[in-house]
Every structure is written in C-alpha cells, then in structure tokens.
Amino acid sequence: MINLKDLEYKELEEFLLAMGEKKFRAAQIFKWLHLGVTSFDEMTDISKTLREKLREVSFISTLEIEEKYVSSIDGTVKYLFRLPDGNCIESVVMRYHHGLTICISSQIGCRMGCRFCASTIGGLYRSLTAGEILDQVIFAEKDINERISNIVLMGIGEPLDNYDNVVKFLHNINNEKGKNIGYRHITLSTCGIVPGIYALAEEDLPITLTISLHAPNDEIRNRIMPVSHKYSIDELIKACSVYAERTKRRISFEYSLIRGVNDSLENADELAALIKPLHAHVNLIPVNKVEERDFRKGSKAEIEAFQNRLVRRGVNATVRRELGSDIAASCGQLRKRAAGIEDKGK
C-alpha cells in the first residue's frame, strides 16, 4: 500500500497511468491531498470507480493531535502529533508580522547526539516519509484554519540524515498544484552533514540553509556535537562557501550560547574570524534548559556582550526572540515524555 502523499507529482501521474487512468487525474488528487482530506470519498470530482481502485492499492496518511499548547504571550502553538504507528513528533507554529511560520520535524528522534538538545535523547527511531513531513503542515493549517506561509525544517531530527524524503517533501510543498509555498520561504537547518550540503547545493532549490554551529573551534564542537568528529569546522565552512556560491543564497548560522562553554568574548572573536568571509548572519540562541543536561544560559548582559563583540568584528548577529516561553516551545521535550524516553547517555 502506497501513501499517496509520499509521491511527487510526476510519480503520481505515473502511478495513475499504470492503473489505466488519465494523468490529468493527478492534478485533482494532488489538490485534495494538500487540502487535507482523510478519505477518498472526500475527492468529489473523481469517479467512485477510481476512488475504489485507489483504496485497494493506496492510502492517505493522517496525523492526530495528541497534545496542543497555545502561548498566552504570543500565540505560538505547539503540537505533539501522533502517527498511525504510535510514534510522536513535534511541530510549532509561530506568529510573525509577515505571516505564520511552522517548525517541523524530519525524523522520529535523532542520532546526531548534540549534548544540549532534547530531541536526540533516546537516539533515532526512524526517519519520516515525505508525506509524514508534509502532514505536519497540512494538519496544523487545518487546526488553526489559517494559511502557513513559511516553513523551517528545524524540529526533531536532522534533515540531511533523511535527505531523499526531505527533498521530495520540498518539491511537493512548492508545487503550484498543492500548497505552493515558495522555496525562498523555506529554511533547512543542519548540524553539518557535509556531503548533504554539497548534494543540496546541486538541487538548485533557493531555500535558506542554516548551520547549527554552536562552537567556534573543533575542540569545543567535539565536546558538544559528535558530528564534528566526522566533519571538521574547516570542512563545514568550505561546504558552506560552495553552497553560497552555487545558490547565491546567504547562509545563516545558529549558535546556542552555553554559559562557560562557548560564550566567552574570545569565543566571539574566533567565531567572527571564522564566518566573516561568508558574509553570513548569526542567530544567537540562549540555550534551552534540558532536564537531563546541566547546560545553562548566561545572563542578559553576557549575551548582549557576545552579540556586541560580533557586531564590532563586522558580523551581522541577532539574539533570537523567545517565542512560546510559557509553553516550552523548544523541540524534544513533549515526545520524550510521551514515549517515556530516558537519557541513557547522560
């Protein structure tokens, strides 16, 4: 049985042709899938005979809202979605002046092992399919009854560790016959899977690439991000340079400020020297508290001092505005609790 949302548009056409149907039916079915129908009977402009044929060989994936929290401060909505196989993932809808942005997951769990992240506790269970990634956008939109205009692949999981499904999702979400969300309204965040960055550069997708850097040198990064043992910062920065040149898109860097680990002024100087040649933007993030970890964020004055040091060194740097602070909107905590996951690697 095939989940129709896992098929790209051309694949859907081929699927229907193999069934003896006209390929124009793909446009009708694709539209219904992106509108969020949950049964073939809702596809009212295709024949009952075709609906029965589809039911025999395919299905329409769904998500259930297991938990939902709405911030009384800024309207941020956090979802714990349950998949049909019983696993849970998290998504967050944030309100900005330019519209609604959804932060979505690409995997169930994560095997990257970043020490400051709750999503990786318990490791990776499995990757999401293209349709399961898409469903987060579809069912969040249905729930809030508003159009989502921007997407951030920055939830649970490492998108470039699920490369093929993520790229297929990007094609589908951009398709004018579906949600038609422009590539320039999509951001993909990676902890630094260097081969994936090179591959993504060749896809010719003008999305924004964000690098979860979190350290100015290999010594610190090796301690908090195991991926750095495989791909050094020099290798990562080289891949970023190639990506920026190939796509003509400015890269941004995420940098979680952890008190006493990576937040000294000397660290700021190292960071500035490292990324200034890329003309990149740095998004500073006061580290989120994770119960199983002892990392803490610095004071407001310390955070501002780090930011000001970067700016004086010619680097564009901002401090991420906390959204949904009253509902713990950072990823990983809800799934961990729902699944009863313990941190065996503490």
mmCIF file of C-alpha atoms in Angstrom:
data_model
loop_
_atom_site.group_PDB
_atom_site.id
_atom_site.type_symbol
_atom_site.label_atom_id
_atom_site.label_comp_id
_atom_site.label_asym_id
_atom_site.label_seq_id
_atom_site.Cartn_x
_atom_site.Cartn_y
_atom_site.Cartn_z
ATOM 1 C CA MET A 1 0.000 0.000 0.000
ATOM 2 C CA ILE A 2 1.359 3.360 -1.060
ATOM 3 C CA ASN A 3 0.887 6.596 0.868
ATOM 4 C CA LEU A 4 -0.102 8.937 -1.968
ATOM 5 C CA LYS A 5 1.488 11.902 -0.164
ATOM 6 C CA ASP A 6 4.865 10.175 -0.480
ATOM 7 C CA LEU A 7 4.701 10.552 -4.270
ATOM 8 C CA GLU A 8 5.999 13.564 -6.139
ATOM 9 C CA TYR A 9 3.590 14.962 -8.720
ATOM 10 C CA LYS A 10 5.232 13.211 -11.675
ATOM 11 C CA GLU A 11 5.302 9.965 -9.691
ATOM 12 C CA LEU A 12 1.589 10.362 -9.029
ATOM 13 C CA GLU A 13 0.978 10.788 -12.757
ATOM 14 C CA GLU A 14 2.944 7.613 -13.493
ATOM 15 C CA PHE A 15 1.103 5.760 -10.717
ATOM 16 C CA LEU A 16 -2.248 6.657 -12.269
ATOM 17 C CA LEU A 17 -1.129 5.810 -15.796
ATOM 18 C CA ALA A 18 -0.083 2.365 -14.542
ATOM 19 C CA MET A 19 -3.629 1.973 -13.213
ATOM 20 C CA GLY A 20 -5.039 2.745 -16.671
ATOM 21 C CA GLU A 21 -6.145 6.267 -15.719
ATOM 22 C CA LYS A 22 -5.547 9.576 -17.470
ATOM 23 C CA LYS A 23 -2.661 11.519 -15.974
ATOM 24 C CA PHE A 24 -4.754 14.711 -15.587
ATOM 25 C CA ARG A 25 -6.337 12.961 -12.605
ATOM 26 C CA ALA A 26 -3.084 13.600 -10.758
ATOM 27 C CA ALA A 27 -3.876 17.314 -10.504
ATOM 28 C CA GLN A 28 -7.251 16.589 -8.913
ATOM 29 C CA ILE A 29 -5.878 14.056 -6.438
ATOM 30 C CA PHE A 30 -2.796 16.134 -5.569
ATOM 31 C CA LYS A 31 -5.043 19.096 -4.786
ATOM 32 C CA TRP A 32 -7.228 17.039 -2.451
ATOM 33 C CA LEU A 33 -4.235 15.568 -0.652
ATOM 34 C CA HIS A 34 -2.851 19.029 0.087
ATOM 35 C CA LEU A 35 -6.255 20.249 1.233
ATOM 36 C CA GLY A 36 -6.053 17.617 3.932
ATOM 37 C CA VAL A 37 -8.755 15.114 3.024
ATOM 38 C CA THR A 38 -8.611 11.990 5.156
ATOM 39 C CA SER A 39 -10.605 9.647 2.906
ATOM 40 C CA PHE A 40 -11.021 9.040 -0.818
ATOM 41 C CA ASP A 41 -14.753 9.714 -0.516
ATOM 42 C CA GLU A 42 -13.949 13.408 0.011
ATOM 43 C CA MET A 43 -12.456 13.588 -3.503
ATOM 44 C CA THR A 44 -15.782 14.566 -5.040
ATOM 45 C CA ASP A 45 -14.556 15.365 -8.556
ATOM 46 C CA ILE A 46 -13.234 11.882 -9.311
ATOM 47 C CA SER A 47 -15.405 8.867 -10.033
ATOM 48 C CA LYS A 48 -16.470 6.360 -7.419
ATOM 49 C CA THR A 49 -14.802 3.658 -9.519
ATOM 50 C CA LEU A 50 -11.426 5.423 -9.348
ATOM 51 C CA ARG A 51 -11.841 6.040 -5.637
ATOM 52 C CA GLU A 52 -12.376 2.311 -5.113
ATOM 53 C CA LYS A 53 -9.321 1.454 -7.227
ATOM 54 C CA LEU A 54 -7.195 3.890 -5.197
ATOM 55 C CA ARG A 55 -8.468 2.431 -1.935
ATOM 56 C CA GLU A 56 -7.288 -1.032 -2.986
ATOM 57 C CA VAL A 57 -3.665 -0.032 -3.611
ATOM 58 C CA SER A 58 -3.017 3.139 -1.638
ATOM 59 C CA PHE A 59 -3.900 5.163 1.437
ATOM 60 C CA ILE A 60 -3.948 8.744 2.708
ATOM 61 C CA SER A 61 -1.725 9.353 5.720
ATOM 62 C CA THR A 62 -3.043 11.265 8.726
ATOM 63 C CA LEU A 63 -1.851 12.737 12.000
ATOM 64 C CA GLU A 64 -3.701 13.004 15.293
ATOM 65 C CA ILE A 65 -3.189 15.859 17.730
ATOM 66 C CA GLU A 66 -2.045 14.133 20.905
ATOM 67 C CA GLU A 67 -1.326 17.360 22.790
ATOM 68 C CA LYS A 68 -1.651 21.037 21.910
ATOM 69 C CA TYR A 69 -0.435 24.109 23.772
ATOM 70 C CA VAL A 70 -1.143 27.744 22.889
ATOM 71 C CA SER A 71 1.005 30.524 24.316
ATOM 72 C CA SER A 72 -0.941 33.241 26.088
ATOM 73 C CA ILE A 73 2.023 35.558 25.459
ATOM 74 C CA ASP A 74 2.446 35.488 21.685
ATOM 75 C CA GLY A 75 0.015 32.916 20.237
ATOM 76 C CA THR A 76 2.684 30.294 19.482
ATOM 77 C CA VAL A 77 1.075 26.854 19.075
ATOM 78 C CA LYS A 78 2.976 23.681 19.934
ATOM 79 C CA TYR A 79 1.731 20.304 18.727
ATOM 80 C CA LEU A 80 2.561 16.778 19.745
ATOM 81 C CA PHE A 81 1.308 14.766 16.766
ATOM 82 C CA ARG A 82 0.763 11.021 16.956
ATOM 83 C CA LEU A 83 1.455 8.942 13.861
ATOM 84 C CA PRO A 84 -0.595 5.844 12.969
ATOM 85 C CA ASP A 85 2.271 3.609 14.151
ATOM 86 C CA GLY A 86 2.017 5.152 17.639
ATOM 87 C CA ASN A 87 5.146 7.308 17.437
ATOM 88 C CA CYS A 88 5.008 11.018 18.193
ATOM 89 C CA ILE A 89 6.602 14.068 16.616
ATOM 90 C CA GLU A 90 6.512 17.764 17.440
ATOM 91 C CA SER A 91 5.698 20.849 15.374
ATOM 92 C CA VAL A 92 5.465 24.511 16.364
ATOM 93 C CA VAL A 93 3.508 27.307 14.647
ATOM 94 C CA MET A 94 4.842 30.809 15.311
ATOM 95 C CA ARG A 95 3.225 34.142 14.520
ATOM 96 C CA TYR A 96 5.274 36.887 12.910
ATOM 97 C CA HIS A 97 4.270 40.154 11.266
ATOM 98 C CA HIS A 98 4.979 38.580 7.863
ATOM 99 C CA GLY A 99 2.721 35.564 8.499
ATOM 100 C CA LEU A 100 2.715 32.137 10.105
ATOM 101 C CA THR A 101 5.864 30.014 10.256
ATOM 102 C CA ILE A 102 5.828 26.321 11.125
ATOM 103 C CA CYS A 103 8.834 24.492 12.526
ATOM 104 C CA ILE A 104 8.560 20.836 11.537
ATOM 105 C CA SER A 105 10.304 17.543 12.311
ATOM 106 C CA SER A 106 12.056 15.338 9.765
ATOM 107 C CA GLN A 107 12.694 12.246 11.911
ATOM 108 C CA ILE A 108 11.358 10.418 14.955
ATOM 109 C CA GLY A 109 14.231 11.050 17.313
ATOM 110 C CA CYS A 110 17.748 11.899 16.157
ATOM 111 C CA ARG A 111 21.106 10.150 16.085
ATOM 112 C CA MET A 112 23.297 13.259 15.928
ATOM 113 C CA GLY A 113 23.814 13.298 19.720
ATOM 114 C CA CYS A 114 24.143 17.061 20.279
ATOM 115 C CA ARG A 115 24.621 17.409 24.029
ATOM 116 C CA PHE A 116 22.345 20.429 24.503
ATOM 117 C CA CYS A 117 19.363 19.044 22.553
ATOM 118 C CA ALA A 118 16.414 17.092 23.972
ATOM 119 C CA SER A 119 15.464 15.673 20.543
ATOM 120 C CA THR A 120 18.454 13.338 20.431
ATOM 121 C CA ILE A 121 17.853 11.719 23.839
ATOM 122 C CA GLY A 122 16.962 8.095 23.126
ATOM 123 C CA GLY A 123 18.518 8.210 19.661
ATOM 124 C CA LEU A 124 16.848 7.758 16.277
ATOM 125 C CA TYR A 125 13.769 5.557 15.902
ATOM 126 C CA ARG A 126 13.179 6.125 12.195
ATOM 127 C CA SER A 127 13.012 8.806 9.518
ATOM 128 C CA LEU A 128 9.746 10.364 8.411
ATOM 129 C CA THR A 129 8.485 9.829 4.883
ATOM 130 C CA ALA A 130 7.896 12.792 2.578
ATOM 131 C CA GLY A 131 4.163 12.520 3.251
ATOM 132 C CA GLU A 132 4.617 12.432 7.018
ATOM 133 C CA ILE A 133 6.713 15.597 6.854
ATOM 134 C CA LEU A 134 4.035 17.239 4.699
ATOM 135 C CA ASP A 135 1.260 16.166 7.071
ATOM 136 C CA GLN A 136 2.606 18.455 9.793
ATOM 137 C CA VAL A 137 1.912 21.478 7.594
ATOM 138 C CA ILE A 138 -1.454 20.164 6.435
ATOM 139 C CA PHE A 139 -2.876 19.270 9.833
ATOM 140 C CA ALA A 140 -1.543 22.363 11.598
ATOM 141 C CA GLU A 141 -3.217 24.523 8.943
ATOM 142 C CA LYS A 142 -6.455 22.597 9.305
ATOM 143 C CA ASP A 143 -6.400 23.019 13.069
ATOM 144 C CA ILE A 144 -5.747 26.755 13.164
ATOM 145 C CA ASN A 145 -7.720 27.435 9.966
ATOM 146 C CA GLU A 146 -5.064 29.842 8.689
ATOM 147 C CA ARG A 147 -2.534 29.668 5.876
ATOM 148 C CA ILE A 148 1.044 28.884 6.805
ATOM 149 C CA SER A 149 3.427 30.865 4.606
ATOM 150 C CA ASN A 150 6.876 29.900 5.915
ATOM 151 C CA ILE A 151 8.482 26.577 6.833
ATOM 152 C CA VAL A 152 11.510 25.814 8.981
ATOM 153 C CA LEU A 153 12.947 22.288 8.990
ATOM 154 C CA MET A 154 14.403 22.678 12.445
ATOM 155 C CA GLY A 155 12.312 20.369 14.605
ATOM 156 C CA ILE A 156 13.128 16.854 15.763
ATOM 157 C CA GLY A 157 15.723 15.100 13.594
ATOM 158 C CA GLU A 158 18.499 16.016 11.165
ATOM 159 C CA PRO A 159 17.012 16.832 7.726
ATOM 160 C CA LEU A 160 20.155 15.884 5.785
ATOM 161 C CA ASP A 161 20.159 12.493 7.533
ATOM 162 C CA ASN A 162 16.817 11.942 5.772
ATOM 163 C CA TYR A 163 17.915 13.524 2.527
ATOM 164 C CA ASP A 164 15.745 11.850 -0.138
ATOM 165 C CA ASN A 165 12.466 12.209 1.770
ATOM 166 C CA VAL A 166 13.211 15.829 2.703
ATOM 167 C CA VAL A 167 13.991 16.805 -0.902
ATOM 168 C CA LYS A 168 10.834 15.068 -2.099
ATOM 169 C CA PHE A 169 8.857 16.998 0.530
ATOM 170 C CA LEU A 170 10.429 20.268 -0.662
ATOM 171 C CA HIS A 171 9.366 19.548 -4.245
ATOM 172 C CA ASN A 172 5.817 18.732 -3.160
ATOM 173 C CA ILE A 173 5.282 21.664 -0.800
ATOM 174 C CA ASN A 174 6.485 24.036 -3.540
ATOM 175 C CA ASN A 175 4.292 22.551 -6.271
ATOM 176 C CA GLU A 176 1.743 25.085 -7.529
ATOM 177 C CA LYS A 177 -0.951 22.403 -7.602
ATOM 178 C CA GLY A 178 -0.571 21.885 -3.843
ATOM 179 C CA LYS A 179 0.431 24.237 -1.014
ATOM 180 C CA ASN A 180 2.596 26.276 -3.409
ATOM 181 C CA ILE A 181 4.944 27.594 -0.698
ATOM 182 C CA GLY A 182 7.915 29.319 -2.327
ATOM 183 C CA TYR A 183 11.388 27.911 -1.784
ATOM 184 C CA ARG A 184 12.559 31.290 -0.520
ATOM 185 C CA HIS A 185 10.074 30.910 2.322
ATOM 186 C CA ILE A 186 11.665 27.633 3.443
ATOM 187 C CA THR A 187 14.651 27.216 5.770
ATOM 188 C CA LEU A 188 16.532 23.966 6.325
ATOM 189 C CA SER A 189 18.734 23.590 9.385
ATOM 190 C CA THR A 190 21.567 21.071 9.575
ATOM 191 C CA CYS A 191 24.138 20.277 12.238
ATOM 192 C CA GLY A 192 26.707 19.941 9.477
ATOM 193 C CA ILE A 193 26.329 16.834 7.304
ATOM 194 C CA VAL A 194 28.941 17.978 4.778
ATOM 195 C CA PRO A 195 28.085 15.566 1.886
ATOM 196 C CA GLY A 196 24.426 16.556 2.257
ATOM 197 C CA ILE A 197 25.292 20.250 1.949
ATOM 198 C CA TYR A 198 27.176 19.599 -1.305
ATOM 199 C CA ALA A 199 24.276 17.485 -2.622
ATOM 200 C CA LEU A 200 21.717 20.136 -1.657
ATOM 201 C CA ALA A 201 23.745 22.784 -3.488
ATOM 202 C CA GLU A 202 23.254 20.779 -6.691
ATOM 203 C CA GLU A 203 19.457 20.534 -6.270
ATOM 204 C CA ASP A 204 19.022 24.142 -7.420
ATOM 205 C CA LEU A 205 16.478 24.882 -4.698
ATOM 206 C CA PRO A 206 16.744 28.511 -3.495
ATOM 207 C CA ILE A 207 15.932 27.668 0.112
ATOM 208 C CA THR A 208 17.764 29.204 3.078
ATOM 209 C CA LEU A 209 20.407 26.962 4.621
ATOM 210 C CA THR A 210 21.039 27.360 8.326
ATOM 211 C CA ILE A 211 24.014 25.714 10.019
ATOM 212 C CA SER A 212 23.745 24.680 13.670
ATOM 213 C CA LEU A 213 27.331 25.595 14.508
ATOM 214 C CA HIS A 214 27.328 26.270 18.272
ATOM 215 C CA ALA A 215 31.126 26.419 18.594
ATOM 216 C CA PRO A 216 33.957 28.487 17.093
ATOM 217 C CA ASN A 217 36.523 25.670 17.031
ATOM 218 C CA ASP A 218 36.778 21.889 16.799
ATOM 219 C CA GLU A 219 37.857 21.439 20.418
ATOM 220 C CA ILE A 220 34.584 22.842 21.780
ATOM 221 C CA ARG A 221 32.437 21.433 18.990
ATOM 222 C CA ASN A 222 33.797 17.923 19.518
ATOM 223 C CA ARG A 223 32.595 18.067 23.130
ATOM 224 C CA ILE A 224 29.032 19.152 22.405
ATOM 225 C CA MET A 225 28.380 17.937 18.831
ATOM 226 C CA PRO A 226 29.562 14.425 17.894
ATOM 227 C CA VAL A 227 29.091 15.185 14.171
ATOM 228 C CA SER A 228 32.216 17.337 14.444
ATOM 229 C CA HIS A 229 34.337 14.194 14.906
ATOM 230 C CA LYS A 230 33.429 13.240 11.322
ATOM 231 C CA TYR A 231 33.319 16.651 9.680
ATOM 232 C CA SER A 232 35.662 19.348 10.967
ATOM 233 C CA ILE A 233 34.717 23.003 11.103
ATOM 234 C CA ASP A 234 37.099 23.732 8.226
ATOM 235 C CA GLU A 235 35.339 21.101 6.081
ATOM 236 C CA LEU A 236 31.965 22.508 7.093
ATOM 237 C CA ILE A 237 32.869 26.107 6.286
ATOM 238 C CA LYS A 238 34.258 25.035 2.897
ATOM 239 C CA ALA A 239 30.965 23.271 2.092
ATOM 240 C CA CYS A 240 29.053 26.392 3.157
ATOM 241 C CA SER A 241 31.170 28.529 0.824
ATOM 242 C CA VAL A 242 30.397 26.214 -2.087
ATOM 243 C CA TYR A 243 26.680 26.240 -1.220
ATOM 244 C CA ALA A 244 26.554 30.044 -1.044
ATOM 245 C CA GLU A 245 28.391 30.401 -4.351
ATOM 246 C CA ARG A 246 26.260 27.791 -6.117
ATOM 247 C CA THR A 247 22.864 29.023 -4.885
ATOM 248 C CA LYS A 248 23.601 32.753 -4.477
ATOM 249 C CA ARG A 249 21.824 32.498 -1.121
ATOM 250 C CA ARG A 250 23.205 33.855 2.135
ATOM 251 C CA ILE A 251 23.796 31.184 4.757
ATOM 252 C CA SER A 252 22.922 31.757 8.393
ATOM 253 C CA PHE A 253 24.434 30.176 11.485
ATOM 254 C CA GLU A 254 22.686 29.102 14.674
ATOM 255 C CA TYR A 255 24.782 29.476 17.807
ATOM 256 C CA SER A 256 23.398 28.318 21.153
ATOM 257 C CA LEU A 257 25.110 30.269 23.908
ATOM 258 C CA ILE A 258 26.079 27.934 26.748
ATOM 259 C CA ARG A 259 27.476 29.588 29.854
ATOM 260 C CA GLY A 260 31.103 28.679 30.440
ATOM 261 C CA VAL A 261 31.319 26.511 27.338
ATOM 262 C CA ASN A 262 31.193 28.670 24.199
ATOM 263 C CA ASP A 263 30.155 32.164 25.300
ATOM 264 C CA SER A 264 33.395 33.979 26.142
ATOM 265 C CA LEU A 265 34.485 37.094 24.285
ATOM 266 C CA GLU A 266 37.449 35.112 22.963
ATOM 267 C CA ASN A 267 34.934 32.633 21.506
ATOM 268 C CA ALA A 268 33.127 35.558 19.876
ATOM 269 C CA ASP A 269 36.389 36.706 18.281
ATOM 270 C CA GLU A 270 37.054 33.178 16.937
ATOM 271 C CA LEU A 271 33.529 32.928 15.585
ATOM 272 C CA ALA A 272 33.779 36.291 13.836
ATOM 273 C CA ALA A 273 37.048 35.361 12.152
ATOM 274 C CA LEU A 274 35.580 32.035 11.045
ATOM 275 C CA ILE A 275 32.406 33.224 9.340
ATOM 276 C CA LYS A 276 33.025 36.851 8.404
ATOM 277 C CA PRO A 277 34.335 35.856 4.924
ATOM 278 C CA LEU A 278 30.944 34.226 4.229
ATOM 279 C CA HIS A 279 29.031 37.476 4.936
ATOM 280 C CA ALA A 280 26.656 35.273 6.920
ATOM 281 C CA HIS A 281 24.132 36.068 9.614
ATOM 282 C CA VAL A 282 24.489 34.649 13.133
ATOM 283 C CA ASN A 283 21.395 33.839 15.124
ATOM 284 C CA LEU A 284 22.363 33.685 18.804
ATOM 285 C CA ILE A 285 20.197 31.400 20.927
ATOM 286 C CA PRO A 286 20.327 31.432 24.730
ATOM 287 C CA VAL A 287 20.488 27.682 25.331
ATOM 288 C CA ASN A 288 17.209 25.989 26.258
ATOM 289 C CA LYS A 289 17.113 24.182 29.569
ATOM 290 C CA VAL A 290 17.014 20.403 29.210
ATOM 291 C CA GLU A 291 16.266 18.478 32.409
ATOM 292 C CA GLU A 292 18.839 15.771 31.701
ATOM 293 C CA ARG A 293 21.647 18.225 30.954
ATOM 294 C CA ASP A 294 23.449 20.744 33.126
ATOM 295 C CA PHE A 295 23.935 23.384 30.431
ATOM 296 C CA ARG A 296 22.705 26.852 31.349
ATOM 297 C CA LYS A 297 22.389 30.153 29.527
ATOM 298 C CA GLY A 298 24.309 33.258 30.548
ATOM 299 C CA SER A 299 22.903 36.497 31.859
ATOM 300 C CA LYS A 300 21.288 39.058 29.593
ATOM 301 C CA ALA A 301 24.407 41.228 29.921
ATOM 302 C CA GLU A 302 26.695 38.334 28.929
ATOM 303 C CA ILE A 303 24.558 37.501 25.910
ATOM 304 C CA GLU A 304 24.499 41.138 24.793
ATOM 305 C CA ALA A 305 28.285 41.401 25.254
ATOM 306 C CA PHE A 306 28.804 38.368 22.973
ATOM 307 C CA GLN A 307 26.474 39.843 20.344
ATOM 308 C CA ASN A 308 28.116 43.279 20.501
ATOM 309 C CA ARG A 309 31.554 41.725 20.116
ATOM 310 C CA LEU A 310 30.447 40.001 16.900
ATOM 311 C CA VAL A 311 28.915 43.199 15.554
ATOM 312 C CA ARG A 312 32.097 45.157 16.286
ATOM 313 C CA ARG A 313 34.011 42.480 14.372
ATOM 314 C CA GLY A 314 31.782 43.095 11.343
ATOM 315 C CA VAL A 315 29.400 40.140 11.727
ATOM 316 C CA ASN A 316 25.636 40.550 11.477
ATOM 317 C CA ALA A 317 24.327 38.982 14.707
ATOM 318 C CA THR A 318 20.940 38.975 16.412
ATOM 319 C CA VAL A 319 19.574 37.262 19.511
ATOM 320 C CA ARG A 320 16.628 35.007 18.749
ATOM 321 C CA ARG A 321 13.404 36.251 20.239
ATOM 322 C CA GLU A 322 11.917 33.686 22.603
ATOM 323 C CA LEU A 323 8.505 32.559 21.386
ATOM 324 C CA GLY A 324 6.162 30.368 23.362
ATOM 325 C CA SER A 325 8.251 30.694 26.515
ATOM 326 C CA ASP A 326 5.236 29.798 28.652
ATOM 327 C CA ILE A 327 4.659 26.507 26.781
ATOM 328 C CA ALA A 328 8.278 25.289 26.462
ATOM 329 C CA ALA A 329 8.179 25.594 22.674
ATOM 330 C CA SER A 330 11.638 24.111 22.071
ATOM 331 C CA CYS A 331 11.563 20.647 20.493
ATOM 332 C CA GLY A 332 12.018 17.218 22.002
ATOM 333 C CA GLN A 333 10.562 17.523 25.481
ATOM 334 C CA LEU A 334 6.967 16.529 24.685
ATOM 335 C CA ARG A 335 7.939 13.491 22.607
ATOM 336 C CA LYS A 336 10.435 12.363 25.242
ATOM 337 C CA ARG A 337 7.781 12.486 27.941
ATOM 338 C CA ALA A 338 5.082 10.837 25.805
ATOM 339 C CA ALA A 339 7.412 7.994 24.807
ATOM 340 C CA GLY A 340 8.863 7.535 28.281
ATOM 341 C CA ILE A 341 12.386 8.029 26.936
ATOM 342 C CA GLU A 342 15.252 8.075 29.414
ATOM 343 C CA ASP A 343 18.677 9.539 28.849
ATOM 344 C CA LYS A 344 20.978 6.528 28.970
ATOM 345 C CA GLY A 345 23.945 8.503 27.743
ATOM 346 C CA LYS A 346 23.945 11.179 30.433
#
